[in-house]
Each structure stands twice: as structure tokens, then as C-alpha cells.
CSV table of C-alpha atoms in Angstrom, one decimal:
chain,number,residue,atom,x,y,z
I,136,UNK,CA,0.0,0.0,0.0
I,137,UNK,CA,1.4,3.1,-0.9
I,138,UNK,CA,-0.8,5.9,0.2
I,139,UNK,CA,0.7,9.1,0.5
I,140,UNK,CA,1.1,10.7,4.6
I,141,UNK,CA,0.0,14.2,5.0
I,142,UNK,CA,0.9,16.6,7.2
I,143,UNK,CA,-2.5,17.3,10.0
I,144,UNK,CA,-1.3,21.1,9.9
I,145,UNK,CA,-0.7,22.1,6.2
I,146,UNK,CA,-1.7,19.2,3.9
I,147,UNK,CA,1.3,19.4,2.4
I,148,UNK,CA,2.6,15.3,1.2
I,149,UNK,CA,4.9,14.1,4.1
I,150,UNK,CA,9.0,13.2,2.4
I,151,UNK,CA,12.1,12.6,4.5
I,152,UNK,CA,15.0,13.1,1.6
I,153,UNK,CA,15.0,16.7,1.3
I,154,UNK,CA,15.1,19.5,4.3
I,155,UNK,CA,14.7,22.4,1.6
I,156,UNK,CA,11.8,21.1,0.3
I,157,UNK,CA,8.2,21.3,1.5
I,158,UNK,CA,7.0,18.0,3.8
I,159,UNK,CA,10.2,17.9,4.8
I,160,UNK,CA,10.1,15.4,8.0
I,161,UNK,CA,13.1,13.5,9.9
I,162,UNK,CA,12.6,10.1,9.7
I,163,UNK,CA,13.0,9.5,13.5
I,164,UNK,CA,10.1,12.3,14.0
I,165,UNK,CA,7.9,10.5,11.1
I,166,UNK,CA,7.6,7.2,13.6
I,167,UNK,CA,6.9,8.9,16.1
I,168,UNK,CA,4.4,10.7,14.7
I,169,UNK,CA,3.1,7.5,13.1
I,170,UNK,CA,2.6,5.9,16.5
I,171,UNK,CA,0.6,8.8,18.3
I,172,UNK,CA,-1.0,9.5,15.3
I,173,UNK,CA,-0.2,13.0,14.5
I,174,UNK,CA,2.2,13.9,11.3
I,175,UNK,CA,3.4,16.9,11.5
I,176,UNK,CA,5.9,17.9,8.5
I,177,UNK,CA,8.5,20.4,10.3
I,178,UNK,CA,8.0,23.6,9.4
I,179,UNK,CA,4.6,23.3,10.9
I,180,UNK,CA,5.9,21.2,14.3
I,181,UNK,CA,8.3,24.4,14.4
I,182,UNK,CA,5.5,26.5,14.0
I,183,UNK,CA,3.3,24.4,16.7
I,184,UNK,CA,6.0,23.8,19.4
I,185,UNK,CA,8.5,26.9,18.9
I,186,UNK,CA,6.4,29.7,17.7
I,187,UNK,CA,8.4,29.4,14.6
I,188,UNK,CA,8.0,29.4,10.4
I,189,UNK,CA,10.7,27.8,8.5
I,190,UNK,CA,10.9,29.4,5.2
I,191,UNK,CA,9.7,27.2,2.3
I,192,UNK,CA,10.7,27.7,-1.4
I,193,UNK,CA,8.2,27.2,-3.9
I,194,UNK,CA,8.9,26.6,-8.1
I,195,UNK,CA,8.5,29.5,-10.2
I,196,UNK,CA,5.1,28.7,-11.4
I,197,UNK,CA,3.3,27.8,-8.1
I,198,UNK,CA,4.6,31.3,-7.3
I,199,UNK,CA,3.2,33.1,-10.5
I,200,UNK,CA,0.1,31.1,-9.8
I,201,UNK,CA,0.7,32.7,-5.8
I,202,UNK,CA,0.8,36.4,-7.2
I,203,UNK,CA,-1.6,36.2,-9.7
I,204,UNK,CA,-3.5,35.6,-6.4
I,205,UNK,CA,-2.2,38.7,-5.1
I,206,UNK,CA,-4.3,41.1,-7.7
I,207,UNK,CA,-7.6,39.6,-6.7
I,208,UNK,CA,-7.5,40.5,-3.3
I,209,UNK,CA,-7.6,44.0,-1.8
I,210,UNK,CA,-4.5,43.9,0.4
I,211,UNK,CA,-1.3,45.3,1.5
I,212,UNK,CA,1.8,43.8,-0.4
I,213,UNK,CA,5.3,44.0,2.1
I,214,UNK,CA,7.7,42.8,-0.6
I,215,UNK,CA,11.1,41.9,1.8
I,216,UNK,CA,14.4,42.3,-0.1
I,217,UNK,CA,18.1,42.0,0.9
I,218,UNK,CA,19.6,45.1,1.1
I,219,UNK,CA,23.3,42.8,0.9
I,220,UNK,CA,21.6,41.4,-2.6
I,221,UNK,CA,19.4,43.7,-3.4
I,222,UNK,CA,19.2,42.6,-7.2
I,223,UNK,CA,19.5,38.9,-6.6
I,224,UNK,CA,16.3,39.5,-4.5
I,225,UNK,CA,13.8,41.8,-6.0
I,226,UNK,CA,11.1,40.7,-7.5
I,227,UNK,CA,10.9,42.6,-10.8
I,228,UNK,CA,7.9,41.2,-12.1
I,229,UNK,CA,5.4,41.6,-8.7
I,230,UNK,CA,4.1,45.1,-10.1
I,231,UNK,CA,2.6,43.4,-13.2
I,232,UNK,CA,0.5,41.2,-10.9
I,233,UNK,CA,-0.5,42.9,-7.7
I,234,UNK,CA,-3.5,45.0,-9.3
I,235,UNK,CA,-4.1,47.9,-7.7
I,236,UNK,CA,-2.7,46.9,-4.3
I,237,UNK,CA,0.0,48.8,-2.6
I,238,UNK,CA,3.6,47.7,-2.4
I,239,UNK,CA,5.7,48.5,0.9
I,240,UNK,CA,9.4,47.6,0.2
I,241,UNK,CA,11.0,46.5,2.8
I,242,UNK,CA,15.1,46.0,2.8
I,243,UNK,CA,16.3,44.0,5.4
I,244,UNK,CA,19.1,43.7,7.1
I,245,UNK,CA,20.3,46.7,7.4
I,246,UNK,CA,22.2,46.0,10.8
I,247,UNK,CA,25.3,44.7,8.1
I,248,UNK,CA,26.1,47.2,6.1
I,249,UNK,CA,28.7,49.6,7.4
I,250,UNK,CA,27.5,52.6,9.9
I,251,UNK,CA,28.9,54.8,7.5
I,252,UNK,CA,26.3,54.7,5.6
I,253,UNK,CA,23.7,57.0,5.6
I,254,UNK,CA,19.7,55.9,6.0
I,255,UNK,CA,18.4,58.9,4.4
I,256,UNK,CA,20.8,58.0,0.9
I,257,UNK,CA,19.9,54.1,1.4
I,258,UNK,CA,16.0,54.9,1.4
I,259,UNK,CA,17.1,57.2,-1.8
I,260,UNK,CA,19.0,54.3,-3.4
I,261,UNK,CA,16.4,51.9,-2.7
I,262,UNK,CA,13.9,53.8,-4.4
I,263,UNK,CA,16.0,54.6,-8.1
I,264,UNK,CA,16.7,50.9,-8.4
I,265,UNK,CA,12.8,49.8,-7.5
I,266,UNK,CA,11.5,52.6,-10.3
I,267,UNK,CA,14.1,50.9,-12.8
I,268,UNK,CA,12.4,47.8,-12.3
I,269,UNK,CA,9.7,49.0,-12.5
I,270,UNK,CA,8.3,48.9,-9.1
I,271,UNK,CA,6.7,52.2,-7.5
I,272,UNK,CA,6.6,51.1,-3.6
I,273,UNK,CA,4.1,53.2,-1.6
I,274,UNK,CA,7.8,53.6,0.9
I,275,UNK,CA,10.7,51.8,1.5
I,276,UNK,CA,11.3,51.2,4.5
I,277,UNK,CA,14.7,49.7,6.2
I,278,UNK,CA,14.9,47.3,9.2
I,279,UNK,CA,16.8,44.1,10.9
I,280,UNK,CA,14.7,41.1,11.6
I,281,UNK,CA,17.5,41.1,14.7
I,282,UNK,CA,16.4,44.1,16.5
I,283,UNK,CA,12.8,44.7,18.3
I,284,UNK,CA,12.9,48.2,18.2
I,285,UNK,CA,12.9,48.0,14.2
I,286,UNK,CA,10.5,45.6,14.2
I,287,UNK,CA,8.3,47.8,16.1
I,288,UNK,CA,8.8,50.5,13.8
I,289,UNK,CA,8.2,48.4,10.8
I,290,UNK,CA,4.4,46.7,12.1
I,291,UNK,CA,3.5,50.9,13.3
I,292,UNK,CA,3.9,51.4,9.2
I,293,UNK,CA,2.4,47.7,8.3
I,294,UNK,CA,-0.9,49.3,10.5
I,295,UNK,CA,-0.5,52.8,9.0
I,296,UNK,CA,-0.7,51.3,5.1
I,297,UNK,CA,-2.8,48.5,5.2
I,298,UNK,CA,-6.0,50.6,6.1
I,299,UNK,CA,-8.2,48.1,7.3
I,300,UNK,CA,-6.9,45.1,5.0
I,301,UNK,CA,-4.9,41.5,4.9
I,302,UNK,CA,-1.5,42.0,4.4
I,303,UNK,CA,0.7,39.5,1.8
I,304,UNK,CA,4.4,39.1,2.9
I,305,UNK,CA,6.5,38.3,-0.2
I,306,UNK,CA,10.2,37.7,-1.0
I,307,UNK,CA,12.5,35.4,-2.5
I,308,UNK,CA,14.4,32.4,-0.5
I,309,UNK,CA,17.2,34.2,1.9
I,310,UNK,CA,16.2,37.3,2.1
I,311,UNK,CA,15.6,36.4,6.1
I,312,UNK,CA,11.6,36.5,5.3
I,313,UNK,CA,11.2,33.8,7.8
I,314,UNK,CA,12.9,35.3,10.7
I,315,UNK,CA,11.0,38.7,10.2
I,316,UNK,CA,8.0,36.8,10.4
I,317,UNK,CA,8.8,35.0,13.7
I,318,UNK,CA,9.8,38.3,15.2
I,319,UNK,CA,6.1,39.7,14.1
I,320,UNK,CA,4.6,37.1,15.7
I,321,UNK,CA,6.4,37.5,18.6
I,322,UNK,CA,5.2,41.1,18.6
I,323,UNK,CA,1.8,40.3,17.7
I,324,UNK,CA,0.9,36.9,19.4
I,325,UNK,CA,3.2,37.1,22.6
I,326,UNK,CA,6.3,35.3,22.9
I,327,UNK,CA,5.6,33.2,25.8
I,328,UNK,CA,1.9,31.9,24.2
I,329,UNK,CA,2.6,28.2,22.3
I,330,UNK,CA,1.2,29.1,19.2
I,331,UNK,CA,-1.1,26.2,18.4
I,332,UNK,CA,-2.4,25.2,14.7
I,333,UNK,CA,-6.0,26.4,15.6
I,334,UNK,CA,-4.6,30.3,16.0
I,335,UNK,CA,-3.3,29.8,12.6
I,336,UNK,CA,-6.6,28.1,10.5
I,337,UNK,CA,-4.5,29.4,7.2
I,338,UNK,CA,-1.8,27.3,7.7
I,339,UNK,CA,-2.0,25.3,4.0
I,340,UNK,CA,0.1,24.5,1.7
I,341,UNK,CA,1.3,27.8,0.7
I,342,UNK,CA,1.0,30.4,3.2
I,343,UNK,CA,0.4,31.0,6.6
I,344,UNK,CA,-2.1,33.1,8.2
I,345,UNK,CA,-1.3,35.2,11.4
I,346,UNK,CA,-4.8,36.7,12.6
I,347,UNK,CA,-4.6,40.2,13.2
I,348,UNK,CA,-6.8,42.0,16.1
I,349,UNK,CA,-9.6,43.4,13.3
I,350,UNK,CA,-10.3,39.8,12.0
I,351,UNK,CA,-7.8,40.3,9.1
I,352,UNK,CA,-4.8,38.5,8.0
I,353,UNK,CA,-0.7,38.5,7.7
I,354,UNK,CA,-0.1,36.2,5.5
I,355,UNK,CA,3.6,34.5,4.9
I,356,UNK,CA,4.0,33.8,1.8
I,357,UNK,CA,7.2,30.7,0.8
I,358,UNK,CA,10.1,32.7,-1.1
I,359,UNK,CA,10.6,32.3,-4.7
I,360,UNK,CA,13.9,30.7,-5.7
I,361,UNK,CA,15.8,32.8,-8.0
I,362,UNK,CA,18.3,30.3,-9.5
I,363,UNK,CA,20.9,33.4,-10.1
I,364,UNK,CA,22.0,33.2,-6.7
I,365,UNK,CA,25.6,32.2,-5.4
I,366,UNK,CA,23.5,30.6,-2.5
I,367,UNK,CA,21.9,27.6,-4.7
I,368,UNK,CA,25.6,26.6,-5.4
I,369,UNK,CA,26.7,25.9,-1.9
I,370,UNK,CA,26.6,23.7,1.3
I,371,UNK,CA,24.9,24.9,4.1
I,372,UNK,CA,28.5,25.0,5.6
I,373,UNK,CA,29.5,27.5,3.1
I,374,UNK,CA,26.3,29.8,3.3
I,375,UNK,CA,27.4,30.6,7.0
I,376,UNK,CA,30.8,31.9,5.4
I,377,UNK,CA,29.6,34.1,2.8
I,378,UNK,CA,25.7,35.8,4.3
I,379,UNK,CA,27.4,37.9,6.3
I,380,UNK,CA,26.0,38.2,10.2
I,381,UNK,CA,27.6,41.6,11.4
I,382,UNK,CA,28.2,44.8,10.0
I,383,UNK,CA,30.7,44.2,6.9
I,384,UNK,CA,34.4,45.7,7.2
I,385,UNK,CA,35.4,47.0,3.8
I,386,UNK,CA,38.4,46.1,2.4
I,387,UNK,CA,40.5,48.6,0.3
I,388,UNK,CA,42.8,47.3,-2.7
I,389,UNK,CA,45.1,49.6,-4.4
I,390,UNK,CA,45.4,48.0,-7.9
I,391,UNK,CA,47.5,48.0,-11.1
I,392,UNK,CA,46.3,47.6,-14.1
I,393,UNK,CA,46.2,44.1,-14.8
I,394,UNK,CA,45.9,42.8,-11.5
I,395,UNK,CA,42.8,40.5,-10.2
I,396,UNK,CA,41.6,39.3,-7.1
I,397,UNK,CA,40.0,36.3,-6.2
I,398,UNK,CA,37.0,36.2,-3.8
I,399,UNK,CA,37.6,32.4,-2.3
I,400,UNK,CA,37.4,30.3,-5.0
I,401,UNK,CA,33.6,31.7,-5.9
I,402,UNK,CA,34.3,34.8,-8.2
I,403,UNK,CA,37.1,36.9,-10.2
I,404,UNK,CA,37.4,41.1,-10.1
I,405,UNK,CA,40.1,41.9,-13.1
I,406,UNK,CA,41.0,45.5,-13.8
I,407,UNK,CA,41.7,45.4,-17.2
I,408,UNK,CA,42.6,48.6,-18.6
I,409,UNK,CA,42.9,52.5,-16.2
I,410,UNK,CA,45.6,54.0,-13.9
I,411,UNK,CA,46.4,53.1,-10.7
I,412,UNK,CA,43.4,53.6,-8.0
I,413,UNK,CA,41.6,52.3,-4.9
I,414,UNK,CA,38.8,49.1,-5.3
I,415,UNK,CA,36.7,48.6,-2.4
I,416,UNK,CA,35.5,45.0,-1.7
I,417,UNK,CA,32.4,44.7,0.0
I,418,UNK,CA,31.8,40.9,0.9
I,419,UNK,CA,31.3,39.0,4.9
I,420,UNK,CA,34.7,39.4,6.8
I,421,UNK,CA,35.1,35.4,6.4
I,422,UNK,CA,35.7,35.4,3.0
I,423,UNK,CA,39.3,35.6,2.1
I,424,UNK,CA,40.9,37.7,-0.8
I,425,UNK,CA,43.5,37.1,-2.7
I,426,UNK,CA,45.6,39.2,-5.2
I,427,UNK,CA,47.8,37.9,-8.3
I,428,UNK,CA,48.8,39.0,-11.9
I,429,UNK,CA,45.7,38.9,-14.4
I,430,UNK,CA,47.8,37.3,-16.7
I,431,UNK,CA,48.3,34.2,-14.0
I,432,UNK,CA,44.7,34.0,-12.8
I,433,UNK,CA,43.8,31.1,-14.7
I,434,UNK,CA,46.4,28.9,-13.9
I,435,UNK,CA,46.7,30.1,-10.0
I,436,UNK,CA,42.7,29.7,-10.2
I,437,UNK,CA,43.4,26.0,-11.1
I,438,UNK,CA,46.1,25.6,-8.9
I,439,UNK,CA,44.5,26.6,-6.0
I,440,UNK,CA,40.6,26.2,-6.2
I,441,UNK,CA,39.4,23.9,-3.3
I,442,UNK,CA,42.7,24.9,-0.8
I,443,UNK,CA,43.6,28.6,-0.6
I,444,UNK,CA,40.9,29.9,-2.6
I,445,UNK,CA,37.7,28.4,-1.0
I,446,UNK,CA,34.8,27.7,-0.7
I,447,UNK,CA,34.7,25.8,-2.6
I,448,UNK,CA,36.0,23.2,-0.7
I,449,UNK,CA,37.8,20.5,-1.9
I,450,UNK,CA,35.3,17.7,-2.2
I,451,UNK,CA,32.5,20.5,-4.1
I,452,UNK,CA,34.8,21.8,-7.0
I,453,UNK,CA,34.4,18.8,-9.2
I,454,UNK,CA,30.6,19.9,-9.1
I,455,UNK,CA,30.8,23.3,-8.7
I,456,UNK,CA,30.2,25.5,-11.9
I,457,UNK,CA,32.9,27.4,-14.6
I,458,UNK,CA,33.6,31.1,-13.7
I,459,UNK,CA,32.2,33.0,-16.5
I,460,UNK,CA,33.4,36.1,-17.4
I,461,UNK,CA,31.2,39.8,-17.9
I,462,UNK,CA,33.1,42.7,-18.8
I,463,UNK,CA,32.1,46.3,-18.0
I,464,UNK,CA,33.7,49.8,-18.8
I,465,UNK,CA,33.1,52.4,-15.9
I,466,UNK,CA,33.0,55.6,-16.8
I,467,UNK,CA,32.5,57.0,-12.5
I,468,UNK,CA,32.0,55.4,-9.4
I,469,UNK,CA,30.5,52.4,-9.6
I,470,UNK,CA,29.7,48.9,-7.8
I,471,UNK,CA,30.6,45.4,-9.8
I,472,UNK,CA,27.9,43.2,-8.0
I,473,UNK,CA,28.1,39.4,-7.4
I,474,UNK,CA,24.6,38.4,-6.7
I,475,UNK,CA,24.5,37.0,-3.6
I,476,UNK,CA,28.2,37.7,-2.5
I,477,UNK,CA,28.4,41.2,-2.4
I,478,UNK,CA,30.5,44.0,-4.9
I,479,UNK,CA,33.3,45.9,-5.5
I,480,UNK,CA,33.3,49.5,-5.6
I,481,UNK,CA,35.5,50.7,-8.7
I,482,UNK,CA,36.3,54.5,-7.6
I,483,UNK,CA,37.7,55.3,-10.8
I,484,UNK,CA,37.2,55.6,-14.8
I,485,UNK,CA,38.4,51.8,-15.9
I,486,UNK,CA,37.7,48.5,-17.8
I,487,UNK,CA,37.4,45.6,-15.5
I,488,UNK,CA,35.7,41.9,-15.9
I,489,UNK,CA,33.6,40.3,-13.0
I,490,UNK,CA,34.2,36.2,-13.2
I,491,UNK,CA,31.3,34.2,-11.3
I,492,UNK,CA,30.0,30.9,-11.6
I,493,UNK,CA,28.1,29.9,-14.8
I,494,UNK,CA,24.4,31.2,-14.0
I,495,UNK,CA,24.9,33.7,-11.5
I,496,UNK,CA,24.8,37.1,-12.3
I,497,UNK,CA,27.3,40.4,-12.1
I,498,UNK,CA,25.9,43.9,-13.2
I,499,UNK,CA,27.3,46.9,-12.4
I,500,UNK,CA,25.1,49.6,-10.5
I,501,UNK,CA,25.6,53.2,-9.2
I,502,UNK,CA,27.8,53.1,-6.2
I,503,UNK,CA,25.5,52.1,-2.5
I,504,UNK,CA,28.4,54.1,-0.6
């Protein structure tokens, strides 16, 4: 007999293989679930026990299907982004399918860029990159999942926007959507209350609804997985070393022409053709640069991928995809972006190349700082 097990909470088909995916169950908690009778996949045990929402990914038609959702519904749309991959994360396309609904942009993590930057010129930032893709947020509005205080802050303009309807919470995977969420709750629900399946009666498939004191809804959305980020070619081991935690240091290069550096083993900066100037890397404090003669960088790139220029590690590079070359002339300051990794601010008038692996993206944007 091989009927399908369902999770009691979200309907969702109950598998044991795959953590990222949704059902995901350990197959030590699946018996024991068998034998009392309740199956609980984990994001919703998490949810249950720890007043917690894993994030969930979902393929890029369930999620078209999701926001075509969106434009029959009068509600609030918070659209979270990743002020650290801000491209990699926006969702280009949302303002073809929300209707007439408002869009509150949200960049998060803010708590890791330097302190030197300014909020105000952020905000600014934020909003020139939205309009070229089209998007025309209501406001844009900076926080850290990490600190209450923003949090607070951010559900005051949540209230102030949504006028009296549900809100939709929408983002792509690792943008920190999920830990946002938990912090609401805990502003909302209480952190000491077990949140129990029955305080959350939209808890399918596909969202999750957190009731809201008028009788209306925030609903978590899964994330959409853009396949141009560095994260979907990496362990879990080596996420923790490039999403940086704390505030980033910057690290200043004086370069020749001809010179590159190497950002681990996961991308290439070469500066091509200009004079002598200053290049600012902008990428978490554990990665580890290295600098070396643009006419060696291939064969020091295949010397040493997988020891002194990782991740990746060793036992990933056989798998792990060719660096592909993108080459840009700057005519003022400007940032060379590695979706998902971070960028390098080119101070000067110069031709230089961004390498990264084959499928993730580099652009080159007006300078953040």
C-alpha cells in the first residue's frame, strides 16, 4: 500500500530526503508521529511547538500562480528584499500582478552594512533601483529582523498602510523573510503563548495566516527561488561563510592595471585597462581575498581552487560550476555586483571583468556608498 502521509497542519505530502523542500520530515520524528497518530511535517511542528515558520521555497510557477493571487485580493503587499543582494532578491515582475494593491518595500538587514552609511541616501538608493524595475513602492522602508525596536517600527507602518486590510508578505528564499515573520509574531501573538495550529486556521500549503486584532490576515507567503543566486551553489557550511551576520568591514585594494583578485574560490574582479586607484571589496569578513597578476589567474585559479581559494571546498569543485566572465567599462564610481556575495566598488574611470559561476549574475550599479 502506498498511500501518500499528509501533514494534519498544512496538507502538504509528508517526504524525509529533502530538508529544503516542502513535507520535509526527519525520519525519526515521522515514527513517532506515526505511532501517536499526529504527522506533523516540520516547518509546521516548528510552528506548533517553537512559535516558529521555516521558510519554504516554492517553483516559479506555483509562485506566479501565488501572485496572480495577489491582484484579486484587496491587500497590502510588504515585498522583503536583501539590502546585501538587493538585485539577486527583488522581485521585478510583482508590479505586473498585484493590481491595484500597494507595495511597501522592505530592505532588510540593514544591521550589516557599514554605519557609515547614511539611511536617508539608502531609502534614496532603494527607491532609483525599485522605479528601474519598475516597481513604485508606496515607501521603502529599512529594518533588521534582529532588532525589536525596528521591528516595532516596521508593524506601526504595516498598520499605517494596510487601512483596514490583509497584508501578503513576499520575498525570494534568503532574504531572512522567515525570521522577520517570527519576530512579528512574537510582537503580535506574545512570545511566551505556544502558538497552536487552531490560531493559525490558514496554515496550507502555501502560506500561513497570522490573525490580526480586526479579524484580518498576515499572510507569509514561501520565497521564490531565483536560480541566479551564489547561495543555490553551496553547502549549508558554506552559506554561514559568505551571508554575512555583522556589519561588513570593507576592504581597500590599491590596484594596477592588470591585476585581479579572487573572492575564495567563488568569483574573479580583473581590472583590465585605467591608472592606478583604490577598489573597495564589500563581501562578509570570512571570505578571504587574494591578489595575483591577471595574466596568472587562470592557472593560479586552477592551482589553487578547493585549498587557498575556497569555498569551494575540496570535495565541491568537481561539481561546482565554470567562472564566467562579464566585462564592463566604468566611466565614474561604480559597484561590480556578485549576486549573492556582495561588490566591488571601482572608484575610478576603468575596464574591468567580474568572473562568477556559470548562472549567477554580475551587473554593475551606481555606487550604495
Amino acid at each position: 500500500m502506498n498511500e501518500k502521509l499528509q501533514c494534519i497542519g498544512c496538507g502538504t505530502v509528508i517526504q524525509t530526503t529533502n530538508s529544503n523542500e516542502l513535507g520535509y520530515t526527519p525520519k525519526t520524528v515521522l515514527e513517532k508521529g506515526l505511532e501517536s497518530g499526529e504527522v506533523y511535517c516540520q516547518r509546521c511542528f516548528r510552528l506548533r511547538h517553537y512559535n516558529e515558520i521555516q521558510d519554504v521555497s516554492l517553483s516559479d510557477d506555483d509562485f506566479l500562480r501565488l501572485l496572480n493571487e495577489l491582484g484579486q485580493k484587496e491587500a497590502l503587499i510588504v515585498n522583503v528584499v536583501d539590502i546585501f543582494d538587493f538585485s539577486g532578491s527583488l522581485i521585478p515582475s510583482l508590479h505586473r500582478f498585484v493590481g491595484n494593491n500597494p507595495i511597501l518595500l522592505v530592505g532588510n538587514k540593514v544591521d550589516i552594512l557599514p554605519k557609515s552609511l547614511k539611511k536617508t541616501k539608502m531609502v534614496q538608493w532603494m527607491k532609483e533601483r525599485a522605479y528601474e524595475a519598475g516597481l513604485r513602492p508606496i515607501e521603502v522602508l529599512l529594518t533588521s529582523a534582529k532588532k525589536a525596536n525596528e521591528m516595532k517600527i516596521l508593524l506601526e507602518k504595516i498598520e499605517e498602510h494596510r487601512k483596514g486590510r490583509d497584508v501578503y508578505i513576499v520575498g525570494v528564499t534568503n532574504v531572512g523573510k522567515s525570521t522577520l515573520i517570527n519576530q512579528i509574531i512574537k510582537n503580535t501573538v506574545g512570545i511566551k503563548e505556544v502558538i497552536t495550529t487552531s490560531q493559525f486556521p490558514g496554515t496550507t500549503l502555501d502560506k500561513i495566516e497570522i490573525p490580526l486584532e480586526d479579524g484580518h490576515y498576515l499572510i507569509d507567503t514561501p520565497g521564490i527561488i531565483h536560480r541566479h543566486q551564489m547561495a543555490h551553489y553551496l553547502e549549508k557550511k558554506d552559506l554561514r561563510i559568505i551571508a554575512p551576520s555583522k556589519e561588513i568591514k570593507p576592504k581597500v585594494y590599491q590596484l594596477n592595471e592588470g591585476q585581479t583578485l579572487f573572492l575564495g574560490g567563488l568569483a574573479r574582479f580583473d581590472f583590465v585597462k585605467g591608472h592606478r586607484s583604490s577598489f573597495i571589496a564589500y563581501v562578509s569578513n570570512d571570505i578571504q581575498l587574494h591578489r595575483t597578476k591577471l595574466e596568472k589567474a587562470d592557472d593560479f585559479y586552477k592551482k589553487h581552487k578547493g585549498g587557498l581559494l575556497q569555498p569551494p571546498r575540496s570535495d565541491e569543485i568537481n561539481i561546482f560550476p565554470e567562472l564566467v566572465r562579464f566585462e564592463f567599462s566604468v566611466k565614474e564610481k561604480t559597484d561590480i555586483v556578485f549576486a549573492g556575495l556582495g561588490w566591488i566598488t571601482v572608484t575610478r574611470p576603468a575596464v574591468v571583468s567580474g568572473w562568477a559561476p556559470k548562472g549567477v549574475h554580475v551587473l554593475k550599479r551606481k555606487a550604495l556608498v
